[in-house]
PDB file of C-alpha atoms in Angstrom:
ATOM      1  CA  UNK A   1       8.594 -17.325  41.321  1.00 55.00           C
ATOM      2  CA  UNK A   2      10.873 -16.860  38.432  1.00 59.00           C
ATOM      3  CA  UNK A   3      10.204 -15.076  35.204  1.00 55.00           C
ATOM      4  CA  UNK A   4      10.796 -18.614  33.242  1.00 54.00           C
ATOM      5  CA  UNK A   5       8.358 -20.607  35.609  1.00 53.00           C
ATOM      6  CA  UNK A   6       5.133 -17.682  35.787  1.00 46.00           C
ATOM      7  CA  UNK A   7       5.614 -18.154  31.888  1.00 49.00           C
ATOM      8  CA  UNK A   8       5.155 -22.016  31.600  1.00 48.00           C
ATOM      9  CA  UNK A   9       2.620 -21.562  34.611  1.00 50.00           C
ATOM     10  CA  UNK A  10       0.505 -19.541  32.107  1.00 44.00           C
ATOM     11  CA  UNK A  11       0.980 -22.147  29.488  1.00 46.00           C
ATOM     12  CA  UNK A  12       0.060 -24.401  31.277  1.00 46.00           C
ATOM     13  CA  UNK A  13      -3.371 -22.936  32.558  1.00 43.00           C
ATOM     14  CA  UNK A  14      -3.973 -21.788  28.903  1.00 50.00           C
ATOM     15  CA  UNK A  15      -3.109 -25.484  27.320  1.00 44.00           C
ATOM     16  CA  UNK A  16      -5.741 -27.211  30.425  1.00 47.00           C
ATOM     17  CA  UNK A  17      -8.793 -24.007  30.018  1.00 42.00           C
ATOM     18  CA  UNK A  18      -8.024 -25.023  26.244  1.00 45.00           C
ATOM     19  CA  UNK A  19      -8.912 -28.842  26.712  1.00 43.00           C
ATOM     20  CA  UNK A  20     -11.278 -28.249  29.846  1.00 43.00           C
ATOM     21  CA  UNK A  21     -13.596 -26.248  27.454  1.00 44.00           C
ATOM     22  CA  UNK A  22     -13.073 -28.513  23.897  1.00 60.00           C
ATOM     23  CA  UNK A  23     -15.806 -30.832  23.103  1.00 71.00           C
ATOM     24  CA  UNK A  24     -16.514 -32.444  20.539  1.00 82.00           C
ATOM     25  CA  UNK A  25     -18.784 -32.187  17.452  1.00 88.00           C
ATOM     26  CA  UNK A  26     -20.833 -34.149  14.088  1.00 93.00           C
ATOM     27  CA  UNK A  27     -20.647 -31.964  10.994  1.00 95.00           C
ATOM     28  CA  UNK A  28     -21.962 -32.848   7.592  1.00 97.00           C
ATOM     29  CA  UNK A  29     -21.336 -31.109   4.872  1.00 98.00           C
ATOM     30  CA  UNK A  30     -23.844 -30.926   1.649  1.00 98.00           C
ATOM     31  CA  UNK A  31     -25.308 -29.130  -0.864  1.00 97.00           C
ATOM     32  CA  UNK A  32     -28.290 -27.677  -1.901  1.00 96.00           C
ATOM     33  CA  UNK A  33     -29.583 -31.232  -3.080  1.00 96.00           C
ATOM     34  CA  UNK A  34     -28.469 -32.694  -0.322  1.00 97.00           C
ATOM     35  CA  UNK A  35     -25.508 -34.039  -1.744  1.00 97.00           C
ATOM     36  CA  UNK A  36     -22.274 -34.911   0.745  1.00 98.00           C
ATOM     37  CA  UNK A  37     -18.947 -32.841  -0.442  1.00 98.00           C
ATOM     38  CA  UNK A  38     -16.416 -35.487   0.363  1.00 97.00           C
ATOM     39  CA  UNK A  39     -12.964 -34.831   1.343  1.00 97.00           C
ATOM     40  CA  UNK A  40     -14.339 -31.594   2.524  1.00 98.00           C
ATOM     41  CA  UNK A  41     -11.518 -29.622   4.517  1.00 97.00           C
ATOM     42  CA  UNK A  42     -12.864 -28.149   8.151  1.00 96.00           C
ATOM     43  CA  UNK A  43      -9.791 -26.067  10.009  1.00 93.00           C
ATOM     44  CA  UNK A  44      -9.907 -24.456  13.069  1.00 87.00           C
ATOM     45  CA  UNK A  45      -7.863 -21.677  14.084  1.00 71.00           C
ATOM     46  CA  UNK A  46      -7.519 -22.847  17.771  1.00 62.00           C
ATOM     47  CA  UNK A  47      -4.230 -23.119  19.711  1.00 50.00           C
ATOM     48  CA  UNK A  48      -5.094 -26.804  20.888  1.00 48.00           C
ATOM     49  CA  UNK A  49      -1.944 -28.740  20.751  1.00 47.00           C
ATOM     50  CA  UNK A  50      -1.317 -31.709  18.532  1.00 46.00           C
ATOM     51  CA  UNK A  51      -0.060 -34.801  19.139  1.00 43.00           C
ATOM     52  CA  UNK A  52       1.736 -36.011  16.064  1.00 47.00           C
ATOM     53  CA  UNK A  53       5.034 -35.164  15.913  1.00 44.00           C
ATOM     54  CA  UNK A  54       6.390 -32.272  13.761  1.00 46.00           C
ATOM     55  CA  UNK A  55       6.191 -32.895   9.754  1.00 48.00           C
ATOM     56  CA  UNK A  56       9.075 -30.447   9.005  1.00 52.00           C
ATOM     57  CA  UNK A  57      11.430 -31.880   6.609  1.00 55.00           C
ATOM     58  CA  UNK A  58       8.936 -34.690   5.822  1.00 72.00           C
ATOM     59  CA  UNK A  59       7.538 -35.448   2.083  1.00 85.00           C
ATOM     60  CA  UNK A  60       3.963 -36.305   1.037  1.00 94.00           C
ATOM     61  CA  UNK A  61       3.376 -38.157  -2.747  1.00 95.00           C
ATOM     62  CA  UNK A  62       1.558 -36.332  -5.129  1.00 95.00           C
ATOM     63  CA  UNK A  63       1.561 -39.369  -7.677  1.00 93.00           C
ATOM     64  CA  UNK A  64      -0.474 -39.689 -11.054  1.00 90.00           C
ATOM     65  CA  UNK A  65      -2.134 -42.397 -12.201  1.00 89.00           C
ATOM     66  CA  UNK A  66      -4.915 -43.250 -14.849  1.00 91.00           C
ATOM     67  CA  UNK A  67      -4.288 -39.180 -15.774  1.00 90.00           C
ATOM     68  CA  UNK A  68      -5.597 -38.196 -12.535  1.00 92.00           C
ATOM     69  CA  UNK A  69      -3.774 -36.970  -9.305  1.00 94.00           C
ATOM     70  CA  UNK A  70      -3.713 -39.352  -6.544  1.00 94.00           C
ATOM     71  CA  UNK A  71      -5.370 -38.607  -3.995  1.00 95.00           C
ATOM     72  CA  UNK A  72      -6.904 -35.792  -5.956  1.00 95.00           C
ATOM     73  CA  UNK A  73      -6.717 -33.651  -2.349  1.00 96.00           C
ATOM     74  CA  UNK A  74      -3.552 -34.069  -0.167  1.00 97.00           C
ATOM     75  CA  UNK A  75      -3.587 -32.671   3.229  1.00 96.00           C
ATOM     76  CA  UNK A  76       0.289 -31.537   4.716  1.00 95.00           C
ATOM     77  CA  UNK A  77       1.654 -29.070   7.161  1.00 93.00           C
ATOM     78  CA  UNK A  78       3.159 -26.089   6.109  1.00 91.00           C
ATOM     79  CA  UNK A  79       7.368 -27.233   5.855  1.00 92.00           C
ATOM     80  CA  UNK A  80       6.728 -30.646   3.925  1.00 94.00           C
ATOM     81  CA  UNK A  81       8.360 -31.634   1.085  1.00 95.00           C
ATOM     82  CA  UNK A  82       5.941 -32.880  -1.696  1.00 96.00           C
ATOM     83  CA  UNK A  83       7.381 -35.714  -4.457  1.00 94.00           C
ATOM     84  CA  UNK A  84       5.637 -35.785  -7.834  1.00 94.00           C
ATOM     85  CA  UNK A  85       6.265 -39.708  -8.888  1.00 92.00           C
ATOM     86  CA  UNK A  86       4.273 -40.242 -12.880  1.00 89.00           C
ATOM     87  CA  UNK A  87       3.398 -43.648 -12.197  1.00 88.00           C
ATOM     88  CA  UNK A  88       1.495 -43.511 -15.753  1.00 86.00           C
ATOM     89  CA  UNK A  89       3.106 -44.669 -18.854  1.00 85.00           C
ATOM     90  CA  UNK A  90       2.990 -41.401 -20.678  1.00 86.00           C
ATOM     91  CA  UNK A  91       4.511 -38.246 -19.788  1.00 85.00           C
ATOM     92  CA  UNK A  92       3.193 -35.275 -17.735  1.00 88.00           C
ATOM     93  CA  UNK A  93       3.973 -32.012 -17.487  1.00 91.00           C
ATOM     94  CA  UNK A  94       2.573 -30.229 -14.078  1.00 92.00           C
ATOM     95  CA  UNK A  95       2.394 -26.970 -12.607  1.00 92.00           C
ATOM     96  CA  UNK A  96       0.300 -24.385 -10.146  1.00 96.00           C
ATOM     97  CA  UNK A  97      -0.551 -21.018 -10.363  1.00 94.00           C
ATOM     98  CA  UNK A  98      -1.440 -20.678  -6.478  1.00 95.00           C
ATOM     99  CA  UNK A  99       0.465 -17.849  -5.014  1.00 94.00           C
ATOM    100  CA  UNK A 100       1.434 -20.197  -1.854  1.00 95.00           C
ATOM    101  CA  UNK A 101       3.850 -21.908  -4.708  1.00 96.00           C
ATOM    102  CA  UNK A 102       3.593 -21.590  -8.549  1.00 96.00           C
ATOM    103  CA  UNK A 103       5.859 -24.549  -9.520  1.00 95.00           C
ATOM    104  CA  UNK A 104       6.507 -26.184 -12.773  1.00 94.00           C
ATOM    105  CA  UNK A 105       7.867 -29.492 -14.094  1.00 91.00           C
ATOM    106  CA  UNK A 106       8.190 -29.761 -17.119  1.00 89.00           C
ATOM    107  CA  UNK A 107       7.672 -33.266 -19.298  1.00 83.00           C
ATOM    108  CA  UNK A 108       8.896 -36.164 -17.552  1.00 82.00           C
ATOM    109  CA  UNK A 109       8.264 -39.736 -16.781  1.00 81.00           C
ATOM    110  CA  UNK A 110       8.441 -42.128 -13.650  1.00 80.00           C
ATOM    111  CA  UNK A 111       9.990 -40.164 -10.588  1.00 77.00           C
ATOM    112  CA  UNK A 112      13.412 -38.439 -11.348  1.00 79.00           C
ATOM    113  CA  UNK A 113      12.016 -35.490 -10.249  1.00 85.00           C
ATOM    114  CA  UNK A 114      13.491 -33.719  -7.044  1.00 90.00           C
ATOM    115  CA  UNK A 115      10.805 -33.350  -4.596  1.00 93.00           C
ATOM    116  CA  UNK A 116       9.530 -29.704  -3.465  1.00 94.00           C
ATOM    117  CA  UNK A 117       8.879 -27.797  -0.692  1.00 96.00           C
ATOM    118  CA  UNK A 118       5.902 -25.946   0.461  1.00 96.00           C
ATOM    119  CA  UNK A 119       6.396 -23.580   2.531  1.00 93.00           C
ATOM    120  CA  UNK A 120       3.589 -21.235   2.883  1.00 94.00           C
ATOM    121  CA  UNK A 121       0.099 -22.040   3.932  1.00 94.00           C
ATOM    122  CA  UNK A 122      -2.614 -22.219   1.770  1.00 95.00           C
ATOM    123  CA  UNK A 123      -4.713 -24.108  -1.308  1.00 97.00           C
ATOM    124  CA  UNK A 124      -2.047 -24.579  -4.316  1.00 97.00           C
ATOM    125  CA  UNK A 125      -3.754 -26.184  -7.294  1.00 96.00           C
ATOM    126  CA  UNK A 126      -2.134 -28.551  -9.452  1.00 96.00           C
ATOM    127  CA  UNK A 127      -3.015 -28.877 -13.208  1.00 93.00           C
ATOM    128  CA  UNK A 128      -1.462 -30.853 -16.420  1.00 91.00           C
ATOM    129  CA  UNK A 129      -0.286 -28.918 -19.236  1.00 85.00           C
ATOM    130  CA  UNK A 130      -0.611 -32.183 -21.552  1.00 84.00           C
ATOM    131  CA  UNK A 131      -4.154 -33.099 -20.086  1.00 87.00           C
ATOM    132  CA  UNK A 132      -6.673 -30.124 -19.004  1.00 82.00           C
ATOM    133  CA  UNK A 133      -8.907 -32.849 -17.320  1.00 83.00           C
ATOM    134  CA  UNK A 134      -6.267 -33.462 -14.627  1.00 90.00           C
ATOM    135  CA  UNK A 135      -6.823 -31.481 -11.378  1.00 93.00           C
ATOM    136  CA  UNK A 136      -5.490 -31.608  -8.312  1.00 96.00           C
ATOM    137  CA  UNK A 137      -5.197 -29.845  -4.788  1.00 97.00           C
ATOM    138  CA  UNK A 138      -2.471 -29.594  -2.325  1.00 97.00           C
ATOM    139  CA  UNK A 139      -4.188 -27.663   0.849  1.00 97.00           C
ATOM    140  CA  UNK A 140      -0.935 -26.679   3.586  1.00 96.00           C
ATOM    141  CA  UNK A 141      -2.351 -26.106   6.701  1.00 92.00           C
ATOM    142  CA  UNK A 142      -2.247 -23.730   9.125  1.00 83.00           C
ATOM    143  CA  UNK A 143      -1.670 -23.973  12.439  1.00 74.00           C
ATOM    144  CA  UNK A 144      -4.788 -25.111  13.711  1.00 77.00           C
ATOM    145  CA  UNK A 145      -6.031 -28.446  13.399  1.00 87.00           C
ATOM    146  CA  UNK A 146      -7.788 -29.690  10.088  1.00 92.00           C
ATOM    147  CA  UNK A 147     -10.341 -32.688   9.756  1.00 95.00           C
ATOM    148  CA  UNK A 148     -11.868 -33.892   6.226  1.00 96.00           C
ATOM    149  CA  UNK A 149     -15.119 -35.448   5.419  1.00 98.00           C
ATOM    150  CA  UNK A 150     -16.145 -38.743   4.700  1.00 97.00           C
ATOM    151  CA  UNK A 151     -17.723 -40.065   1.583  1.00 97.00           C
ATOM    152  CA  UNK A 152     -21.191 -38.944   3.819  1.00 98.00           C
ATOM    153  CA  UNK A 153     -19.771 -35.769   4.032  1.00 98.00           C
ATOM    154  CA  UNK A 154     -19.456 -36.044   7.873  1.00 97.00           C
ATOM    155  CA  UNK A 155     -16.712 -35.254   9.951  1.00 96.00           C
ATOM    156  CA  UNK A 156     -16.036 -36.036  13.150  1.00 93.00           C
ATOM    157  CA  UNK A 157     -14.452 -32.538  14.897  1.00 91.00           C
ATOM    158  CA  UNK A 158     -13.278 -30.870  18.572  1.00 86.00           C
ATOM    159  CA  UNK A 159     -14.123 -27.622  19.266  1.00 78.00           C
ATOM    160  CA  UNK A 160     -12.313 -25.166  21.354  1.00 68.00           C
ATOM    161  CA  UNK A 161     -13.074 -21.225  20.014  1.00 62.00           C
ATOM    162  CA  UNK A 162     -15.848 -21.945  17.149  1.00 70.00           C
ATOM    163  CA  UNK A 163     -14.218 -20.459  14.569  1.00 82.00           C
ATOM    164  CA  UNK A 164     -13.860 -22.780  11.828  1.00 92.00           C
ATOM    165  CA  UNK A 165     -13.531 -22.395   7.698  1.00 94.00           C
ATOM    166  CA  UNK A 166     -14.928 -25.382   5.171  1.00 97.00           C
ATOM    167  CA  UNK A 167     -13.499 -25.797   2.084  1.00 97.00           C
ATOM    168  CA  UNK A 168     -14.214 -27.684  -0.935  1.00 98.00           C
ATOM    169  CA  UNK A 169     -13.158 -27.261  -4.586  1.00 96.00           C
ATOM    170  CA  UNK A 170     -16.263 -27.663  -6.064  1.00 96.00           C
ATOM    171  CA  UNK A 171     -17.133 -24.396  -3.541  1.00 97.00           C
ATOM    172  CA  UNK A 172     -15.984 -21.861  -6.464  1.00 95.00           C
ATOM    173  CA  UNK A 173     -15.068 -21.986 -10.286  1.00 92.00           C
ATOM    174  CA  UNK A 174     -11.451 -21.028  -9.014  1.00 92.00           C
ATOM    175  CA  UNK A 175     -11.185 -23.214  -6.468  1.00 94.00           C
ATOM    176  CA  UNK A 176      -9.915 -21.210  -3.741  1.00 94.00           C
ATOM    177  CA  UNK A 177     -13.117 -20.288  -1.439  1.00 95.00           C
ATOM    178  CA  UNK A 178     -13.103 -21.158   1.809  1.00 95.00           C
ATOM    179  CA  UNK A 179     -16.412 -20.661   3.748  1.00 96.00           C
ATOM    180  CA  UNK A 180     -16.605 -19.511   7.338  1.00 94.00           C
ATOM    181  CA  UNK A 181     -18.477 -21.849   9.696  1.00 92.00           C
ATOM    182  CA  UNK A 182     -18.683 -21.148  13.424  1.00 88.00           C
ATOM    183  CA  UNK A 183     -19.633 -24.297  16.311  1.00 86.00           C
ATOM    184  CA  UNK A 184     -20.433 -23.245  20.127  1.00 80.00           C
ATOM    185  CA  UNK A 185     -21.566 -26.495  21.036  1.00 78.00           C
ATOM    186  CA  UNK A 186     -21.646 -30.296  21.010  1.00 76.00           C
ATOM    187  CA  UNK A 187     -24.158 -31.467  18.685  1.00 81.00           C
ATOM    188  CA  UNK A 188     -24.834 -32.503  15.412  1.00 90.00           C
ATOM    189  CA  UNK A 189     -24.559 -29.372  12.375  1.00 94.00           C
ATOM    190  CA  UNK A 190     -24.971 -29.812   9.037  1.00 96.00           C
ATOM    191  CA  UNK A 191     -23.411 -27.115   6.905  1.00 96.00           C
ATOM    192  CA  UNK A 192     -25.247 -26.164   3.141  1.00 97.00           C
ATOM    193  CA  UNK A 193     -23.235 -24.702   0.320  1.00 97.00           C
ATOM    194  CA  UNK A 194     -23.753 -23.876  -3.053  1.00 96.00           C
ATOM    195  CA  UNK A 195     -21.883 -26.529  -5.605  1.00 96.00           C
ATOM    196  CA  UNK A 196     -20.808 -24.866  -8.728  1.00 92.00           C
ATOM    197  CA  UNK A 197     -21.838 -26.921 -12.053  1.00 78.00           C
ATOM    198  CA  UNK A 198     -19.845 -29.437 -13.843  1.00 70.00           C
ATOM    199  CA  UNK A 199     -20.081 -27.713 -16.796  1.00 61.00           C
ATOM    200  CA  UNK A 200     -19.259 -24.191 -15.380  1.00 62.00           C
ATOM    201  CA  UNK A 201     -15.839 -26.187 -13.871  1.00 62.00           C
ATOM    202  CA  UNK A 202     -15.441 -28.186 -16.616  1.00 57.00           C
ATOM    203  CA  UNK A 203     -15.090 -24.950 -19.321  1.00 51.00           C
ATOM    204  CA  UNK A 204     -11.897 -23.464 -16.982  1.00 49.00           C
ATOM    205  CA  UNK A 205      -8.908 -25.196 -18.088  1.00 49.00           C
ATOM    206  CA  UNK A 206      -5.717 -25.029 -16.405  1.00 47.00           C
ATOM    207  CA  UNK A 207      -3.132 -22.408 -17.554  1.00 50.00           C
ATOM    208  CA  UNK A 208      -6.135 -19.659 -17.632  1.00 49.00           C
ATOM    209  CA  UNK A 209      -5.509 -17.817 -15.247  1.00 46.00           C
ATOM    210  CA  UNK A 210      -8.522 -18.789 -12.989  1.00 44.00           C
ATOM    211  CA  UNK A 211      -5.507 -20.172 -10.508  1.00 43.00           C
ATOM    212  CA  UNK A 212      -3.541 -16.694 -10.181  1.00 42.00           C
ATOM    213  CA  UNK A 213      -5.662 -15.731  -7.259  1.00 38.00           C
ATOM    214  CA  UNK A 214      -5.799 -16.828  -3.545  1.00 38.00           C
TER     215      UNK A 214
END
């Protein structure tokens, strides 16, 4: 046997033990009160392969309406190309902090705005330097698979190794804390975390320095 063929042999065997052993799982995510975290973020560092085709050189909307983000939490792989359309009619000007890409543009209006690229893994937050109420997340994944939370908080997820992470923004006053999480069987968990207060998030406004910090 050739060099070339023992190594997609062992690919092979590693790709079937991978889905031979996977099973699936019901997580819900809450807090102390029993509260769901919605669009909760579950990743798994597994080597399972994905379906969907590659998103390299693809671009995700980051829009703004009402002075909000929409969605307030977008979800890309790392390589994507993010537009920032203001689809308000007043002007924003938005920027991150997040060391996987500090960013800034400045005042503008509609969406003559080149889009941009994001290129390292990890949670970049998004803030307005016109409005501090306006928060918003863009979470690049890794290269394990990712699965959010309903409004229940539940998530629907396949296992393979057990080692997971959870995130949520409401997890920390910074945003940024991801919680580790580890599944080793099919059945139902439910997962409790601390939610920081309203007002403890609400008195952090963007520009800081709370942001700086991964």
């Amino acid at each position: 046997m050739s060099r070339n063929s023992l190594i997609i042999c062992l690919i092979l065997f590693n790709w079937c033990f991978h889905i031979q052993y996977s099973f699936a799982a019901t997580v819900r995510v809450i807090d102390e009160q029993g509260r769901p975290f919605a669009n909760a973020v579950i990743s798994s560092r597994d080597l399972l392969p994905v379906s969907d085709k590659s998103t390299v050189g693809f671009s995700a909307v980051m829009d703004q309406m009402n002075k909000q983000f929409s969605p307030e939490i977008l979800i890309v792989d790392q390589g994507t190309t993010v537009t920032f359309p203001n689809s308000d009619n007043i002007r924003h000007h938005v920027y991150s902090f997040s060391e996987p890409k500090p960013f800034e543009i400045k005042l503008y209006a509609n969406d003559n705005v080149p889009p941009i690229l994001f290129d390292k893994p990890g949670i970049v937050v998004l803030g307005c330097n016109i409005h501090d109420s306006m928060l918003g997340y863009i979470y690049v994944k890794e290269n394990g698979r990712v699965w959010t939370t309903n409004a229940q908080g539940i998530a629907e997820i396949e296992i393979a190794d057990g080692e997971f992470s959870v995130w949520h923004p409401e997890f920390s006053i910074n945003h940024l804390q991801r919680m580790p999480a580890k599944f080793d069987t099919n059945r139902d968990y439910e997962l409790t975390f601390s939610r920081v207060s309203s007002s403890a998030l609400n008195k952090n406004t963007f520009g800081s320095g709370k942001f700086n910090r991964q």
